Amino acid sequence: MSAAELDRAVRLLVGQVVHWQQPRWAAVASAGNVSRADLVHRLVQEIANLAADAEGEPRRVVPRLDNDLALPDQLRVVTADLLAADPGPDAVARAAAEVAATRSAL
């Protein structure tokens, strides 16, 4: 999995959800017993963790904003941070797998 492929996977996920309004974010995801917003926020946190690891920095909690409509932007930002950190292929593959799993669970 390349950085370009991860970027494409994130763009596909963002394209799937960017137009959602609050009721769609609040709906329960098809996999698990959590809202779609919770599922995407978990993905944002996981990618942020991978970026912190790649940078050799401590992991930090990504804030859960009051408005779920910000989640696509948060996902874009943490993905850009990960790719800017020049992660190894394992981190890119793990991020891509998380994106794919989240996308199918929505």
PDB file of N, CA and C in Angstrom:
ATOM      1  N   MET A   1       0.851  -1.176   0.000  1.00  0.00           N
ATOM      2  CA  MET A   1       0.000   0.000   0.000  1.00  0.00           C
ATOM      3  C   MET A   1       0.894   1.235   0.000  1.00  0.00           C
ATOM      4  N   SER A   2       0.645   2.117  -0.929  1.00  0.00           N
ATOM      5  CA  SER A   2       1.450   3.336  -1.034  1.00  0.00           C
ATOM      6  C   SER A   2       0.729   4.504  -0.365  1.00  0.00           C
ATOM      7  N   ALA A   3       1.468   5.580  -0.191  1.00  0.00           N
ATOM      8  CA  ALA A   3       0.881   6.799   0.369  1.00  0.00           C
ATOM      9  C   ALA A   3      -0.238   7.315  -0.534  1.00  0.00           C
ATOM     10  N   ALA A   4      -0.037   7.208  -1.840  1.00  0.00           N
ATOM     11  CA  ALA A   4      -1.065   7.662  -2.778  1.00  0.00           C
ATOM     12  C   ALA A   4      -2.343   6.833  -2.645  1.00  0.00           C
ATOM     13  N   GLU A   5      -2.188   5.543  -2.419  1.00  0.00           N
ATOM     14  CA  GLU A   5      -3.353   4.676  -2.253  1.00  0.00           C
ATOM     15  C   GLU A   5      -4.086   4.989  -0.944  1.00  0.00           C
ATOM     16  N   LEU A   6      -3.338   5.286   0.107  1.00  0.00           N
ATOM     17  CA  LEU A   6      -3.972   5.688   1.365  1.00  0.00           C
ATOM     18  C   LEU A   6      -4.726   6.992   1.171  1.00  0.00           C
ATOM     19  N   ASP A   7      -4.103   7.948   0.510  1.00  0.00           N
ATOM     20  CA  ASP A   7      -4.757   9.227   0.248  1.00  0.00           C
ATOM     21  C   ASP A   7      -6.047   9.016  -0.536  1.00  0.00           C
ATOM     22  N   ARG A   8      -6.016   8.149  -1.525  1.00  0.00           N
ATOM     23  CA  ARG A   8      -7.212   7.861  -2.319  1.00  0.00           C
ATOM     24  C   ARG A   8      -8.299   7.219  -1.462  1.00  0.00           C
ATOM     25  N   ALA A   9      -7.929   6.278  -0.590  1.00  0.00           N
ATOM     26  CA  ALA A   9      -8.901   5.625   0.284  1.00  0.00           C
ATOM     27  C   ALA A   9      -9.571   6.641   1.210  1.00  0.00           C
ATOM     28  N   VAL A  10      -8.782   7.575   1.726  1.00  0.00           N
ATOM     29  CA  VAL A  10      -9.339   8.608   2.605  1.00  0.00           C
ATOM     30  C   VAL A  10     -10.264   9.521   1.805  1.00  0.00           C
ATOM     31  N   ARG A  11      -9.866   9.890   0.595  1.00  0.00           N
ATOM     32  CA  ARG A  11     -10.731  10.734  -0.229  1.00  0.00           C
ATOM     33  C   ARG A  11     -12.061  10.043  -0.531  1.00  0.00           C
ATOM     34  N   LEU A  12     -12.030   8.732  -0.765  1.00  0.00           N
ATOM     35  CA  LEU A  12     -13.271   7.990  -1.002  1.00  0.00           C
ATOM     36  C   LEU A  12     -14.166   8.003   0.230  1.00  0.00           C
ATOM     37  N   LEU A  13     -13.579   7.786   1.399  1.00  0.00           N
ATOM     38  CA  LEU A  13     -14.361   7.805   2.637  1.00  0.00           C
ATOM     39  C   LEU A  13     -14.933   9.195   2.882  1.00  0.00           C
ATOM     40  N   VAL A  14     -14.112  10.212   2.724  1.00  0.00           N
ATOM     41  CA  VAL A  14     -14.593  11.583   2.924  1.00  0.00           C
ATOM     42  C   VAL A  14     -15.718  11.887   1.940  1.00  0.00           C
ATOM     43  N   GLY A  15     -15.569  11.481   0.691  1.00  0.00           N
ATOM     44  CA  GLY A  15     -16.621  11.698  -0.299  1.00  0.00           C
ATOM     45  C   GLY A  15     -17.925  11.003   0.067  1.00  0.00           C
ATOM     46  N   GLN A  16     -17.806   9.885   0.767  1.00  0.00           N
ATOM     47  CA  GLN A  16     -18.988   9.131   1.191  1.00  0.00           C
ATOM     48  C   GLN A  16     -19.747   9.847   2.302  1.00  0.00           C
ATOM     49  N   VAL A  17     -19.036  10.569   3.177  1.00  0.00           N
ATOM     50  CA  VAL A  17     -19.669  11.101   4.380  1.00  0.00           C
ATOM     51  C   VAL A  17     -19.737  12.619   4.466  1.00  0.00           C
ATOM     52  N   VAL A  18     -19.018  13.334   3.627  1.00  0.00           N
ATOM     53  CA  VAL A  18     -18.890  14.782   3.790  1.00  0.00           C
ATOM     54  C   VAL A  18     -20.236  15.510   3.695  1.00  0.00           C
ATOM     55  N   HIS A  19     -21.195  14.968   3.006  1.00  0.00           N
ATOM     56  CA  HIS A  19     -22.495  15.618   2.844  1.00  0.00           C
ATOM     57  C   HIS A  19     -23.493  15.249   3.940  1.00  0.00           C
ATOM     58  N   TRP A  20     -23.114  14.342   4.842  1.00  0.00           N
ATOM     59  CA  TRP A  20     -24.033  13.899   5.887  1.00  0.00           C
ATOM     60  C   TRP A  20     -24.379  15.038   6.832  1.00  0.00           C
ATOM     61  N   GLN A  21     -25.630  15.028   7.282  1.00  0.00           N
ATOM     62  CA  GLN A  21     -26.087  15.944   8.322  1.00  0.00           C
ATOM     63  C   GLN A  21     -26.105  15.191   9.652  1.00  0.00           C
ATOM     64  N   GLN A  22     -26.370  15.879  10.731  1.00  0.00           N
ATOM     65  CA  GLN A  22     -26.271  15.304  12.067  1.00  0.00           C
ATOM     66  C   GLN A  22     -27.040  13.993  12.261  1.00  0.00           C
ATOM     67  N   PRO A  23     -28.275  13.852  11.766  1.00  0.00           N
ATOM     68  CA  PRO A  23     -28.983  12.580  11.980  1.00  0.00           C
ATOM     69  C   PRO A  23     -28.254  11.367  11.394  1.00  0.00           C
ATOM     70  N   ARG A  24     -27.616  11.535  10.250  1.00  0.00           N
ATOM     71  CA  ARG A  24     -26.878  10.404   9.661  1.00  0.00           C
ATOM     72  C   ARG A  24     -25.643  10.076  10.473  1.00  0.00           C
ATOM     73  N   TRP A  25     -24.983  11.091  11.026  1.00  0.00           N
ATOM     74  CA  TRP A  25     -23.822  10.848  11.872  1.00  0.00           C
ATOM     75  C   TRP A  25     -24.233  10.135  13.153  1.00  0.00           C
ATOM     76  N   ALA A  26     -25.406  10.470  13.669  1.00  0.00           N
ATOM     77  CA  ALA A  26     -25.861   9.899  14.940  1.00  0.00           C
ATOM     78  C   ALA A  26     -26.379   8.466  14.798  1.00  0.00           C
ATOM     79  N   ALA A  27     -26.709   8.054  13.578  1.00  0.00           N
ATOM     80  CA  ALA A  27     -27.229   6.706  13.364  1.00  0.00           C
ATOM     81  C   ALA A  27     -26.181   5.663  13.741  1.00  0.00           C
ATOM     82  N   VAL A  28     -26.656   4.513  14.149  1.00  0.00           N
ATOM     83  CA  VAL A  28     -25.764   3.423  14.540  1.00  0.00           C
ATOM     84  C   VAL A  28     -25.104   2.847  13.291  1.00  0.00           C
ATOM     85  N   ALA A  29     -23.799   2.637  13.374  1.00  0.00           N
ATOM     86  CA  ALA A  29     -23.047   2.041  12.267  1.00  0.00           C
ATOM     87  C   ALA A  29     -23.493   0.605  12.065  1.00  0.00           C
ATOM     88  N   SER A  30     -23.306   0.099  10.858  1.00  0.00           N
ATOM     89  CA  SER A  30     -23.757  -1.264  10.552  1.00  0.00           C
ATOM     90  C   SER A  30     -22.945  -2.321  11.293  1.00  0.00           C
ATOM     91  N   ALA A  31     -21.728  -1.990  11.661  1.00  0.00           N
ATOM     92  CA  ALA A  31     -20.892  -2.921  12.428  1.00  0.00           C
ATOM     93  C   ALA A  31     -20.648  -2.322  13.807  1.00  0.00           C
ATOM     94  N   GLY A  32     -20.994  -3.059  14.826  1.00  0.00           N
ATOM     95  CA  GLY A  32     -20.780  -2.572  16.179  1.00  0.00           C
ATOM     96  C   GLY A  32     -22.006  -1.875  16.711  1.00  0.00           C
ATOM     97  N   ASN A  33     -21.884  -1.392  17.912  1.00  0.00           N
ATOM     98  CA  ASN A  33     -23.000  -0.747  18.578  1.00  0.00           C
ATOM     99  C   ASN A  33     -22.628   0.690  18.913  1.00  0.00           C
ATOM    100  N   VAL A  34     -22.066   1.381  17.936  1.00  0.00           N
ATOM    101  CA  VAL A  34     -21.655   2.763  18.121  1.00  0.00           C
ATOM    102  C   VAL A  34     -22.207   3.592  16.966  1.00  0.00           C
ATOM    103  N   SER A  35     -22.256   4.898  17.185  1.00  0.00           N
ATOM    104  CA  SER A  35     -22.731   5.768  16.115  1.00  0.00           C
ATOM    105  C   SER A  35     -21.688   5.840  15.002  1.00  0.00           C
ATOM    106  N   ARG A  36     -22.129   6.272  13.845  1.00  0.00           N
ATOM    107  CA  ARG A  36     -21.209   6.465  12.737  1.00  0.00           C
ATOM    108  C   ARG A  36     -20.150   7.498  13.106  1.00  0.00           C
ATOM    109  N   ALA A  37     -20.570   8.535  13.816  1.00  0.00           N
ATOM    110  CA  ALA A  37     -19.619   9.573  14.243  1.00  0.00           C
ATOM    111  C   ALA A  37     -18.562   8.990  15.166  1.00  0.00           C
ATOM    112  N   ASP A  38     -18.963   8.153  16.105  1.00  0.00           N
ATOM    113  CA  ASP A  38     -18.000   7.525  17.007  1.00  0.00           C
ATOM    114  C   ASP A  38     -17.017   6.650  16.234  1.00  0.00           C
ATOM    115  N   LEU A  39     -17.531   5.951  15.245  1.00  0.00           N
ATOM    116  CA  LEU A  39     -16.683   5.077  14.444  1.00  0.00           C
ATOM    117  C   LEU A  39     -15.644   5.885  13.657  1.00  0.00           C
ATOM    118  N   VAL A  40     -16.064   6.983  13.053  1.00  0.00           N
ATOM    119  CA  VAL A  40     -15.119   7.806  12.293  1.00  0.00           C
ATOM    120  C   VAL A  40     -14.146   8.502  13.234  1.00  0.00           C
ATOM    121  N   HIS A  41     -14.614   8.933  14.390  1.00  0.00           N
ATOM    122  CA  HIS A  41     -13.691   9.559  15.343  1.00  0.00           C
ATOM    123  C   HIS A  41     -12.640   8.551  15.814  1.00  0.00           C
ATOM    124  N   ARG A  42     -13.038   7.300  15.991  1.00  0.00           N
ATOM    125  CA  ARG A  42     -12.071   6.269  16.367  1.00  0.00           C
ATOM    126  C   ARG A  42     -11.012   6.125  15.273  1.00  0.00           C
ATOM    127  N   LEU A  43     -11.440   6.186  14.012  1.00  0.00           N
ATOM    128  CA  LEU A  43     -10.493   6.139  12.901  1.00  0.00           C
ATOM    129  C   LEU A  43      -9.550   7.339  12.935  1.00  0.00           C
ATOM    130  N   VAL A  44     -10.083   8.516  13.173  1.00  0.00           N
ATOM    131  CA  VAL A  44      -9.258   9.725  13.266  1.00  0.00           C
ATOM    132  C   VAL A  44      -8.207   9.549  14.359  1.00  0.00           C
ATOM    133  N   GLN A  45      -8.612   9.029  15.503  1.00  0.00           N
ATOM    134  CA  GLN A  45      -7.672   8.837  16.608  1.00  0.00           C
ATOM    135  C   GLN A  45      -6.606   7.807  16.250  1.00  0.00           C
ATOM    136  N   GLU A  46      -6.999   6.744  15.587  1.00  0.00           N
ATOM    137  CA  GLU A  46      -6.028   5.711  15.209  1.00  0.00           C
ATOM    138  C   GLU A  46      -4.988   6.255  14.232  1.00  0.00           C
ATOM    139  N   ILE A  47      -5.431   7.023  13.252  1.00  0.00           N
ATOM    140  CA  ILE A  47      -4.480   7.594  12.298  1.00  0.00           C
ATOM    141  C   ILE A  47      -3.591   8.627  12.987  1.00  0.00           C
ATOM    142  N   ALA A  48      -4.155   9.395  13.902  1.00  0.00           N
ATOM    143  CA  ALA A  48      -3.338  10.346  14.671  1.00  0.00           C
ATOM    144  C   ALA A  48      -2.285   9.604  15.493  1.00  0.00           C
ATOM    145  N   ASN A  49      -2.650   8.460  16.062  1.00  0.00           N
ATOM    146  CA  ASN A  49      -1.685   7.654  16.809  1.00  0.00           C
ATOM    147  C   ASN A  49      -0.555   7.163  15.903  1.00  0.00           C
ATOM    148  N   LEU A  50      -0.905   6.718  14.698  1.00  0.00           N
ATOM    149  CA  LEU A  50       0.114   6.261  13.753  1.00  0.00           C
ATOM    150  C   LEU A  50       1.042   7.412  13.366  1.00  0.00           C
ATOM    151  N   ALA A  51       0.479   8.607  13.197  1.00  0.00           N
ATOM    152  CA  ALA A  51       1.304   9.781  12.861  1.00  0.00           C
ATOM    153  C   ALA A  51       2.249  10.113  14.011  1.00  0.00           C
ATOM    154  N   ALA A  52       1.749  10.085  15.228  1.00  0.00           N
ATOM    155  CA  ALA A  52       2.600  10.373  16.385  1.00  0.00           C
ATOM    156  C   ALA A  52       3.726   9.352  16.487  1.00  0.00           C
ATOM    157  N   ASP A  53       3.414   8.093  16.279  1.00  0.00           N
ATOM    158  CA  ASP A  53       4.438   7.045  16.315  1.00  0.00           C
ATOM    159  C   ASP A  53       5.488   7.280  15.229  1.00  0.00           C
ATOM    160  N   ALA A  54       5.039   7.645  14.025  1.00  0.00           N
ATOM    161  CA  ALA A  54       5.967   7.873  12.913  1.00  0.00           C
ATOM    162  C   ALA A  54       6.866   9.079  13.175  1.00  0.00           C
ATOM    163  N   GLU A  55       6.354  10.064  13.902  1.00  0.00           N
ATOM    164  CA  GLU A  55       7.132  11.260  14.228  1.00  0.00           C
ATOM    165  C   GLU A  55       7.996  11.081  15.469  1.00  0.00           C
ATOM    166  N   GLY A  56       7.794   9.969  16.178  1.00  0.00           N
ATOM    167  CA  GLY A  56       8.512   9.758  17.428  1.00  0.00           C
ATOM    168  C   GLY A  56       8.011  10.664  18.538  1.00  0.00           C
ATOM    169  N   GLU A  57       6.766  11.070  18.444  1.00  0.00           N
ATOM    170  CA  GLU A  57       6.146  11.963  19.427  1.00  0.00           C
ATOM    171  C   GLU A  57       5.165  11.177  20.286  1.00  0.00           C
ATOM    172  N   PRO A  58       4.816  11.723  21.454  1.00  0.00           N
ATOM    173  CA  PRO A  58       3.801  11.043  22.274  1.00  0.00           C
ATOM    174  C   PRO A  58       2.428  11.121  21.607  1.00  0.00           C
ATOM    175  N   ARG A  59       1.646  10.112  21.856  1.00  0.00           N
ATOM    176  CA  ARG A  59       0.283  10.116  21.337  1.00  0.00           C
ATOM    177  C   ARG A  59      -0.548  11.129  22.121  1.00  0.00           C
ATOM    178  N   ARG A  60      -1.458  11.793  21.412  1.00  0.00           N
ATOM    179  CA  ARG A  60      -2.335  12.776  22.039  1.00  0.00           C
ATOM    180  C   ARG A  60      -3.781  12.441  21.672  1.00  0.00           C
ATOM    181  N   VAL A  61      -4.675  12.799  22.555  1.00  0.00           N
ATOM    182  CA  VAL A  61      -6.092  12.569  22.296  1.00  0.00           C
ATOM    183  C   VAL A  61      -6.588  13.604  21.293  1.00  0.00           C
ATOM    184  N   VAL A  62      -7.239  13.132  20.244  1.00  0.00           N
ATOM    185  CA  VAL A  62      -7.854  14.030  19.268  1.00  0.00           C
ATOM    186  C   VAL A  62      -9.194  14.465  19.863  1.00  0.00           C
ATOM    187  N   PRO A  63      -9.415  15.758  19.986  1.00  0.00           N
ATOM    188  CA  PRO A  63     -10.663  16.207  20.612  1.00  0.00           C
ATOM    189  C   PRO A  63     -11.886  15.798  19.795  1.00  0.00           C
ATOM    190  N   ARG A  64     -12.915  15.438  20.509  1.00  0.00           N
ATOM    191  CA  ARG A  64     -14.202  15.147  19.865  1.00  0.00           C
ATOM    192  C   ARG A  64     -14.959  16.470  19.847  1.00  0.00           C
ATOM    193  N   LEU A  65     -15.079  17.057  18.685  1.00  0.00           N
ATOM    194  CA  LEU A  65     -15.715  18.358  18.552  1.00  0.00           C
ATOM    195  C   LEU A  65     -17.226  18.239  18.720  1.00  0.00           C
ATOM    196  N   ASP A  66     -17.859  19.351  19.070  1.00  0.00           N
ATOM    197  CA  ASP A  66     -19.312  19.352  19.287  1.00  0.00           C
ATOM    198  C   ASP A  66     -20.090  19.060  18.004  1.00  0.00           C
ATOM    199  N   ASN A  67     -19.510  19.412  16.869  1.00  0.00           N
ATOM    200  CA  ASN A  67     -20.198  19.253  15.592  1.00  0.00           C
ATOM    201  C   ASN A  67     -19.556  18.107  14.809  1.00  0.00           C
ATOM    202  N   ASP A  68     -20.311  17.029  14.625  1.00  0.00           N
ATOM    203  CA  ASP A  68     -19.792  15.863  13.903  1.00  0.00           C
ATOM    204  C   ASP A  68     -19.480  16.157  12.447  1.00  0.00           C
ATOM    205  N   LEU A  69     -20.009  17.237  11.912  1.00  0.00           N
ATOM    206  CA  LEU A  69     -19.745  17.586  10.523  1.00  0.00           C
ATOM    207  C   LEU A  69     -18.275  17.940  10.303  1.00  0.00           C
ATOM    208  N   ALA A  70     -17.525  18.137  11.374  1.00  0.00           N
ATOM    209  CA  ALA A  70     -16.090  18.433  11.278  1.00  0.00           C
ATOM    210  C   ALA A  70     -15.250  17.167  11.127  1.00  0.00           C
ATOM    211  N   LEU A  71     -15.842  16.001  11.304  1.00  0.00           N
ATOM    212  CA  LEU A  71     -15.073  14.755  11.251  1.00  0.00           C
ATOM    213  C   LEU A  71     -14.348  14.533   9.929  1.00  0.00           C
ATOM    214  N   PRO A  72     -14.951  14.801   8.778  1.00  0.00           N
ATOM    215  CA  PRO A  72     -14.189  14.627   7.530  1.00  0.00           C
ATOM    216  C   PRO A  72     -12.938  15.505   7.487  1.00  0.00           C
ATOM    217  N   ASP A  73     -13.041  16.728   7.985  1.00  0.00           N
ATOM    218  CA  ASP A  73     -11.869  17.604   8.010  1.00  0.00           C
ATOM    219  C   ASP A  73     -10.810  17.077   8.970  1.00  0.00           C
ATOM    220  N   GLN A  74     -11.240  16.588  10.118  1.00  0.00           N
ATOM    221  CA  GLN A  74     -10.270  16.006  11.054  1.00  0.00           C
ATOM    222  C   GLN A  74      -9.559  14.822  10.415  1.00  0.00           C
ATOM    223  N   LEU A  75     -10.293  14.005   9.690  1.00  0.00           N
ATOM    224  CA  LEU A  75      -9.692  12.846   9.032  1.00  0.00           C
ATOM    225  C   LEU A  75      -8.669  13.288   7.989  1.00  0.00           C
ATOM    226  N   ARG A  76      -8.999  14.300   7.218  1.00  0.00           N
ATOM    227  CA  ARG A  76      -8.053  14.818   6.225  1.00  0.00           C
ATOM    228  C   ARG A  76      -6.768  15.317   6.891  1.00  0.00           C
ATOM    229  N   VAL A  77      -6.927  16.047   7.989  1.00  0.00           N
ATOM    230  CA  VAL A  77      -5.770  16.639   8.664  1.00  0.00           C
ATOM    231  C   VAL A  77      -4.857  15.565   9.252  1.00  0.00           C
ATOM    232  N   VAL A  78      -5.417  14.599   9.967  1.00  0.00           N
ATOM    233  CA  VAL A  78      -4.549  13.586  10.578  1.00  0.00           C
ATOM    234  C   VAL A  78      -3.903  12.701   9.519  1.00  0.00           C
ATOM    235  N   THR A  79      -4.599  12.477   8.404  1.00  0.00           N
ATOM    236  CA  THR A  79      -3.998  11.708   7.315  1.00  0.00           C
ATOM    237  C   THR A  79      -2.835  12.481   6.704  1.00  0.00           C
ATOM    238  N   ALA A  80      -3.008  13.776   6.505  1.00  0.00           N
ATOM    239  CA  ALA A  80      -1.918  14.610   5.982  1.00  0.00           C
ATOM    240  C   ALA A  80      -0.738  14.603   6.951  1.00  0.00           C
ATOM    241  N   ASP A  81      -1.019  14.649   8.251  1.00  0.00           N
ATOM    242  CA  ASP A  81       0.051  14.584   9.250  1.00  0.00           C
ATOM    243  C   ASP A  81       0.806  13.262   9.158  1.00  0.00           C
ATOM    244  N   LEU A  82       0.064  12.171   9.012  1.00  0.00           N
ATOM    245  CA  LEU A  82       0.694  10.857   8.890  1.00  0.00           C
ATOM    246  C   LEU A  82       1.588  10.801   7.658  1.00  0.00           C
ATOM    247  N   LEU A  83       1.067  11.229   6.529  1.00  0.00           N
ATOM    248  CA  LEU A  83       1.851  11.150   5.297  1.00  0.00           C
ATOM    249  C   LEU A  83       3.056  12.085   5.327  1.00  0.00           C
ATOM    250  N   ALA A  84       2.937  13.224   5.989  1.00  0.00           N
ATOM    251  CA  ALA A  84       4.063  14.159   6.109  1.00  0.00           C
ATOM    252  C   ALA A  84       5.164  13.603   7.003  1.00  0.00           C
ATOM    253  N   ALA A  85       4.801  12.684   7.882  1.00  0.00           N
ATOM    254  CA  ALA A  85       5.776  12.092   8.809  1.00  0.00           C
ATOM    255  C   ALA A  85       6.612  11.015   8.136  1.00  0.00           C
ATOM    256  N   ASP A  86       6.341  10.733   6.858  1.00  0.00           N
ATOM    257  CA  ASP A  86       7.055   9.706   6.110  1.00  0.00           C
ATOM    258  C   ASP A  86       7.032   8.364   6.857  1.00  0.00           C
ATOM    259  N   PRO A  87       5.820   7.846   7.060  1.00  0.00           N
ATOM    260  CA  PRO A  87       5.691   6.597   7.807  1.00  0.00           C
ATOM    261  C   PRO A  87       6.233   5.413   7.011  1.00  0.00           C
ATOM    262  N   GLY A  88       6.529   4.364   7.703  1.00  0.00           N
ATOM    263  CA  GLY A  88       6.950   3.145   7.025  1.00  0.00           C
ATOM    264  C   GLY A  88       5.773   2.474   6.345  1.00  0.00           C
ATOM    265  N   PRO A  89       6.053   1.496   5.511  1.00  0.00           N
ATOM    266  CA  PRO A  89       4.979   0.828   4.777  1.00  0.00           C
ATOM    267  C   PRO A  89       3.983   0.116   5.687  1.00  0.00           C
ATOM    268  N   ASP A  90       4.443  -0.360   6.840  1.00  0.00           N
ATOM    269  CA  ASP A  90       3.515  -1.027   7.761  1.00  0.00           C
ATOM    270  C   ASP A  90       2.477  -0.052   8.299  1.00  0.00           C
ATOM    271  N   ALA A  91       2.902   1.163   8.638  1.00  0.00           N
ATOM    272  CA  ALA A  91       1.968   2.164   9.157  1.00  0.00           C
ATOM    273  C   ALA A  91       0.974   2.584   8.081  1.00  0.00           C
ATOM    274  N   VAL A  92       1.445   2.739   6.866  1.00  0.00           N
ATOM    275  CA  VAL A  92       0.551   3.115   5.764  1.00  0.00           C
ATOM    276  C   VAL A  92      -0.464   2.000   5.520  1.00  0.00           C
ATOM    277  N   ALA A  93      -0.006   0.770   5.519  1.00  0.00           N
ATOM    278  CA  ALA A  93      -0.907  -0.369   5.309  1.00  0.00           C
ATOM    279  C   ALA A  93      -1.926  -0.477   6.434  1.00  0.00           C
ATOM    280  N   ARG A  94      -1.483  -0.251   7.661  1.00  0.00           N
ATOM    281  CA  ARG A  94      -2.408  -0.321   8.796  1.00  0.00           C
ATOM    282  C   ARG A  94      -3.452   0.788   8.697  1.00  0.00           C
ATOM    283  N   ALA A  95      -3.026   1.988   8.354  1.00  0.00           N
ATOM    284  CA  ALA A  95      -3.967   3.099   8.200  1.00  0.00           C
ATOM    285  C   ALA A  95      -4.979   2.797   7.102  1.00  0.00           C
ATOM    286  N   ALA A  96      -4.499   2.286   5.986  1.00  0.00           N
ATOM    287  CA  ALA A  96      -5.395   1.962   4.873  1.00  0.00           C
ATOM    288  C   ALA A  96      -6.395   0.878   5.266  1.00  0.00           C
ATOM    289  N   ALA A  97      -5.945  -0.108   6.021  1.00  0.00           N
ATOM    290  CA  ALA A  97      -6.847  -1.163   6.477  1.00  0.00           C
ATOM    291  C   ALA A  97      -7.924  -0.601   7.403  1.00  0.00           C
ATOM    292  N   GLU A  98      -7.528   0.322   8.276  1.00  0.00           N
ATOM    293  CA  GLU A  98      -8.487   0.957   9.180  1.00  0.00           C
ATOM    294  C   GLU A  98      -9.511   1.779   8.396  1.00  0.00           C
ATOM    295  N   VAL A  99      -9.045   2.497   7.381  1.00  0.00           N
ATOM    296  CA  VAL A  99      -9.960   3.293   6.546  1.00  0.00           C
ATOM    297  C   VAL A  99     -10.944   2.375   5.834  1.00  0.00           C
ATOM    298  N   ALA A 100     -10.440   1.303   5.255  1.00  0.00           N
ATOM    299  CA  ALA A 100     -11.309   0.364   4.537  1.00  0.00           C
ATOM    300  C   ALA A 100     -12.334  -0.275   5.475  1.00  0.00           C
ATOM    301  N   ALA A 101     -11.903  -0.662   6.658  1.00  0.00           N
ATOM    302  CA  ALA A 101     -12.816  -1.283   7.622  1.00  0.00           C
ATOM    303  C   ALA A 101     -13.889  -0.289   8.066  1.00  0.00           C
ATOM    304  N   THR A 102     -13.475   0.933   8.293  1.00  0.00           N
ATOM    305  CA  THR A 102     -14.446   1.956   8.711  1.00  0.00           C
ATOM    306  C   THR A 102     -15.447   2.225   7.593  1.00  0.00           C
ATOM    307  N   ARG A 103     -14.935   2.340   6.401  1.00  0.00           N
ATOM    308  CA  ARG A 103     -15.802   2.632   5.255  1.00  0.00           C
ATOM    309  C   ARG A 103     -16.850   1.538   5.075  1.00  0.00           C
ATOM    310  N   SER A 104     -16.454   0.297   5.218  1.00  0.00           N
ATOM    311  CA  SER A 104     -17.423  -0.786   5.034  1.00  0.00           C
ATOM    312  C   SER A 104     -18.387  -0.882   6.210  1.00  0.00           C
ATOM    313  N   ALA A 105     -17.988  -0.407   7.375  1.00  0.00           N
ATOM    314  CA  ALA A 105     -18.846  -0.466   8.553  1.00  0.00           C
ATOM    315  C   ALA A 105     -19.883   0.655   8.592  1.00  0.00           C
ATOM    316  N   LEU A 106     -19.681   1.664   7.768  1.00  0.00           N
ATOM    317  CA  LEU A 106     -20.631   2.782   7.774  1.00  0.00           C
ATOM    318  C   LEU A 106     -21.866   2.422   6.985  1.00  0.00           C
TER     319      LEU A 106
END
